PDB file of C-alpha atoms in Angstrom:
ATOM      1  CA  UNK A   1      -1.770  -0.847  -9.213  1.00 83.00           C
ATOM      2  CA  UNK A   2       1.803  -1.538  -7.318  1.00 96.00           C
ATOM      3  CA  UNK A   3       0.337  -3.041  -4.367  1.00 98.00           C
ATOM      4  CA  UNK A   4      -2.867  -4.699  -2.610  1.00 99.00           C
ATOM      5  CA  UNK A   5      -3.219  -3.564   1.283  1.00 99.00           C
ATOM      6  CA  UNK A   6      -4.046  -5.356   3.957  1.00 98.00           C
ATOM      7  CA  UNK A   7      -6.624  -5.265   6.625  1.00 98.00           C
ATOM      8  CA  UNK A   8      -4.109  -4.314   9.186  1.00 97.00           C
ATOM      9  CA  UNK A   9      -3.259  -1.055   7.266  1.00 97.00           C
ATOM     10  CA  UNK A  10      -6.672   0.403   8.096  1.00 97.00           C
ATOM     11  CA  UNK A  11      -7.079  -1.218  11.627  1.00 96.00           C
ATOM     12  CA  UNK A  12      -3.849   0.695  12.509  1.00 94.00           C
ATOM     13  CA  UNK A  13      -5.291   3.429  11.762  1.00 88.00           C
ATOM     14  CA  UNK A  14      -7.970   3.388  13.620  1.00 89.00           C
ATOM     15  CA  UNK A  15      -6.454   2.286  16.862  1.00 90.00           C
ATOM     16  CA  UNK A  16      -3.826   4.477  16.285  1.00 88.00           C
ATOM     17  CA  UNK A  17      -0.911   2.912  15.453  1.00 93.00           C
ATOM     18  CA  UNK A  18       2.315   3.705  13.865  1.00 93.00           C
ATOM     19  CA  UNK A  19       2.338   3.335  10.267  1.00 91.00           C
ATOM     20  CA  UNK A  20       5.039   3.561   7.617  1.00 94.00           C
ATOM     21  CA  UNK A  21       3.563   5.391   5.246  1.00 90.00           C
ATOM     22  CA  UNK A  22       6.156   6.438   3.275  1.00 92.00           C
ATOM     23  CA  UNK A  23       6.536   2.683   1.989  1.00 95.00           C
ATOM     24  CA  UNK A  24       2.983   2.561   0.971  1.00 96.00           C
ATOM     25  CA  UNK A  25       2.593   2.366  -2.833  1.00 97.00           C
ATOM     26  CA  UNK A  26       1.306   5.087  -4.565  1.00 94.00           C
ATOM     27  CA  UNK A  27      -1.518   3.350  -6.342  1.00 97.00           C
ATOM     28  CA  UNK A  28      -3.151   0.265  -4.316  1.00 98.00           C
ATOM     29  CA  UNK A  29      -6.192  -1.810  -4.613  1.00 99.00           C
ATOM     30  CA  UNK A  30      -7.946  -4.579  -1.881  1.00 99.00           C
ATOM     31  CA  UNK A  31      -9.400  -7.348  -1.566  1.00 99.00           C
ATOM     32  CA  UNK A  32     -12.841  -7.829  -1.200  1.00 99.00           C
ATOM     33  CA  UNK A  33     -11.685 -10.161   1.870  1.00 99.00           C
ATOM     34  CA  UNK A  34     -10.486  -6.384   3.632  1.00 99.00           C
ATOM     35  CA  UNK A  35     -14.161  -5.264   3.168  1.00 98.00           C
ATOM     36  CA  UNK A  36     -15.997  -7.792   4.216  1.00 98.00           C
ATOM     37  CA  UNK A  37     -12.977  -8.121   7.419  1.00 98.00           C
ATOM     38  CA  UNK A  38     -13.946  -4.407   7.845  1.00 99.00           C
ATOM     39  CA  UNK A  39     -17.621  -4.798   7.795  1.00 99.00           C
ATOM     40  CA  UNK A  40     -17.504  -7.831  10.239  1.00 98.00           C
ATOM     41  CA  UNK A  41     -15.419  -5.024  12.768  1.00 98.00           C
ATOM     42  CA  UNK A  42     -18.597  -3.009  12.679  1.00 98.00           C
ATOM     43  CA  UNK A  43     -20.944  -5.436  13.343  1.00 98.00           C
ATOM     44  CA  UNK A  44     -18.769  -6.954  16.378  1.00 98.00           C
ATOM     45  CA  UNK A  45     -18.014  -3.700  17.695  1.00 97.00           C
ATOM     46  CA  UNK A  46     -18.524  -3.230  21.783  1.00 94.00           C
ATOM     47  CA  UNK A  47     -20.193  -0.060  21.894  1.00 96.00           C
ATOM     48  CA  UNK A  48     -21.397   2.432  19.527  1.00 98.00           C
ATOM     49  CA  UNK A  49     -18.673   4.614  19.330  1.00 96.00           C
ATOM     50  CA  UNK A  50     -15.883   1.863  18.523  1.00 96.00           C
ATOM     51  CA  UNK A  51     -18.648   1.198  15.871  1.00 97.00           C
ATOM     52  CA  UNK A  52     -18.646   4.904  14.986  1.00 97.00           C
ATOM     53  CA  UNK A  53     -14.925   4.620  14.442  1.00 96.00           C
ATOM     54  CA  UNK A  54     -15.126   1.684  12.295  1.00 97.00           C
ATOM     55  CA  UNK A  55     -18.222   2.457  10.011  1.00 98.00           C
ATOM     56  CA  UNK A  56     -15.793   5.918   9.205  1.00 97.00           C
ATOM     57  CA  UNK A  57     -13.118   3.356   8.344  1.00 98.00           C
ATOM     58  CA  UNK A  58     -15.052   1.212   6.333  1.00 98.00           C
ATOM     59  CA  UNK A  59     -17.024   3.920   4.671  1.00 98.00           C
ATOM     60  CA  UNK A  60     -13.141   5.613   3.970  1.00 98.00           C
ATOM     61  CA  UNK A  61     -11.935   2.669   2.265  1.00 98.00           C
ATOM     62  CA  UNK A  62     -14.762   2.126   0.024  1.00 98.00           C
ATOM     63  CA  UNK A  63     -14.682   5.210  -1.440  1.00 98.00           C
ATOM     64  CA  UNK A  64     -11.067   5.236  -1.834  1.00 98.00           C
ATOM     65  CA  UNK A  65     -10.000   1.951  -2.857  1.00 98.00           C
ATOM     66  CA  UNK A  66     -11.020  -0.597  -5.661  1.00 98.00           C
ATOM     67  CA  UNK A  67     -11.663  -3.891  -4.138  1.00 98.00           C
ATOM     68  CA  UNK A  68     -10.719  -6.612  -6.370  1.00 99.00           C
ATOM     69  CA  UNK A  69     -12.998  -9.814  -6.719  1.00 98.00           C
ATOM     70  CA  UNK A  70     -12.547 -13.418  -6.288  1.00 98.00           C
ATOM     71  CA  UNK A  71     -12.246 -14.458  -9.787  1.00 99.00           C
ATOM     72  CA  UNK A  72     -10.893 -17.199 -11.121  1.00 99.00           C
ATOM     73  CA  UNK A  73      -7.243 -16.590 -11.396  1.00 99.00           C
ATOM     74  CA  UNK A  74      -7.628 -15.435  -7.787  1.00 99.00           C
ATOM     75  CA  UNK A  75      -9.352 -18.982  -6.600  1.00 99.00           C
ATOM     76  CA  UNK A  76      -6.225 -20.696  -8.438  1.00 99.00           C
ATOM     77  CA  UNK A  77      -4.018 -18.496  -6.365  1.00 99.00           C
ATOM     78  CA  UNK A  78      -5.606 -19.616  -3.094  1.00 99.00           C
ATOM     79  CA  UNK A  79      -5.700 -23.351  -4.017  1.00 98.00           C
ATOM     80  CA  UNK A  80      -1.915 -22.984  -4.724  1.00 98.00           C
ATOM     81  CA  UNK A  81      -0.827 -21.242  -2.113  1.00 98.00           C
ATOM     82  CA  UNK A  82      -2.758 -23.028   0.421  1.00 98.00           C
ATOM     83  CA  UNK A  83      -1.319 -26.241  -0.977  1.00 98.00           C
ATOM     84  CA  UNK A  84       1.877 -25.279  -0.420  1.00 97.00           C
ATOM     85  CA  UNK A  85       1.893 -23.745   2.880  1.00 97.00           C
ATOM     86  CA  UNK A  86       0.382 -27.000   4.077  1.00 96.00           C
ATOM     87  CA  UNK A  87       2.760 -28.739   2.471  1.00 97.00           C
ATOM     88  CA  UNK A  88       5.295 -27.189   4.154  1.00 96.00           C
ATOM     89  CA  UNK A  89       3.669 -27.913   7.388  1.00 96.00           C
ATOM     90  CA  UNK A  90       2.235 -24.217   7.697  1.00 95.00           C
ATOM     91  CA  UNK A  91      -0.878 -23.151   8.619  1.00 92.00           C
ATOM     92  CA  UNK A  92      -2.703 -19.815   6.811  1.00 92.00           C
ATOM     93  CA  UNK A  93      -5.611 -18.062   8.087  1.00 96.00           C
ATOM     94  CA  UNK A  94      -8.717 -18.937   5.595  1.00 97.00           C
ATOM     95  CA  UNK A  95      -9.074 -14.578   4.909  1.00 98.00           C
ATOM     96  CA  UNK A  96      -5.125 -14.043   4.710  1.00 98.00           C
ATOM     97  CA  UNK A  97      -4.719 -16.773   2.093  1.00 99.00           C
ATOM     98  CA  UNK A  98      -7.660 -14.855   0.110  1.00 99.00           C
ATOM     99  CA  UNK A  99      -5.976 -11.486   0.514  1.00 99.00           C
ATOM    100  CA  UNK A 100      -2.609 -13.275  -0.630  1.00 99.00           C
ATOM    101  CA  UNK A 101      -3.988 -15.126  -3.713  1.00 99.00           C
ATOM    102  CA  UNK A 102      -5.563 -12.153  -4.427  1.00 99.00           C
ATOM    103  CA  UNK A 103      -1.993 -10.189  -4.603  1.00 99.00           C
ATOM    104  CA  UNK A 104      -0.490 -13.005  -6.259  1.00 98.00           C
ATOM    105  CA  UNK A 105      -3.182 -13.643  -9.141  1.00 99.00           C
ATOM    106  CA  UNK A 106      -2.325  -9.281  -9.734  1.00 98.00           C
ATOM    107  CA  UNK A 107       1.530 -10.234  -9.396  1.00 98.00           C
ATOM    108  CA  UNK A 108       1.389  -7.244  -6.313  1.00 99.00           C
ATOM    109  CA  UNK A 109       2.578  -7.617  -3.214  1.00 99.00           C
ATOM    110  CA  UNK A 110       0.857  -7.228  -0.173  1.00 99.00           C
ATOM    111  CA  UNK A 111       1.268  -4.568   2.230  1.00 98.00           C
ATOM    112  CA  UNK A 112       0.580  -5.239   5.860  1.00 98.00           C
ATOM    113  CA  UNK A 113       1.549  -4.319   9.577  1.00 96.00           C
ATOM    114  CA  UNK A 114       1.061  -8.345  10.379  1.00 93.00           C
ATOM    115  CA  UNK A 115       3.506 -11.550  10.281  1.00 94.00           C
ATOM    116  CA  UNK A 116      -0.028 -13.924   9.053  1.00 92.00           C
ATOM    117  CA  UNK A 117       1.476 -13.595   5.697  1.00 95.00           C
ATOM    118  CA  UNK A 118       4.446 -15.376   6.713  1.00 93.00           C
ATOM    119  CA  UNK A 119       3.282 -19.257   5.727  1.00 93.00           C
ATOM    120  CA  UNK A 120       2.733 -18.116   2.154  1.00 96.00           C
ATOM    121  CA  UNK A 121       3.961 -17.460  -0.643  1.00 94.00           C
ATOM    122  CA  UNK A 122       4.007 -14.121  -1.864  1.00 97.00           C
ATOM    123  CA  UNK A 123       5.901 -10.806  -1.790  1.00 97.00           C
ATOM    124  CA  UNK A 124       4.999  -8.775   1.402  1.00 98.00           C
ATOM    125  CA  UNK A 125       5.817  -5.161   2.730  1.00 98.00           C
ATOM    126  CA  UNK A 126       6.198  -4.751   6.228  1.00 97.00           C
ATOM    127  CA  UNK A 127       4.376  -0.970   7.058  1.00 96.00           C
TER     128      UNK A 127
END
């Protein structure tokens, strides 16, 4: 795996955004947080064919991607991370530190269209 994608790869998608895809790593993984972000889309969708649109998403990504667990190393990640962004007066977002620990405890970066990654720690690709 060179790489662990973000949420926002596969919401651009769907609403149609530009995406660089040439800087997307050949061989990727996610975070279980991406799934369960995905599956929350669904469920909060307006009408049924925004839901249409995501369940095609969500259903894409699980059958292409491994989704990596929260394990231990990852949880270590997270506490570390966290730690430091507040220490540096930052604030993360509770799913974005989970998707980051998660990047950091494979020593991959994280691929995403979204500045949340900002306040921590880790190695990100703008797409």
């Amino acid at each position: 795996m060179r790489g662990l994608l973000d949420t926002s790869v596969f919401i651009a998608g769907e609403q149609g955004r530009a995406l660089a895809a040439e800087r997307l790593p050949d061989e990727a993984a996610i975070s279980v947080v991406t799934l369960a972000e995905l599956e929350l889309g669904v469920h909060m969708a307006a009408d049924e064919s925004v839901r249409a649109g995501r369940i095609r998403t969500l259903r894409a990504v699980q059958t292409t991607y491994v989704a990596l667990p929260v394990d231990g190393d990852v949880a270590s990640a997270f506490a570390a991370l966290v730690a430091a962004a507040r220490r540096a007066g930052r604030r993360a977002k509770v799913q974005d530190a989970w998707i980051a620990a998660t990047a950091r405890a494979h020593d991959v970066p994280v691929y995403t269209q979204d500045d949340d990654f900002d306040a921590l720690a880790v190695d990100v690709v703008r797409v």
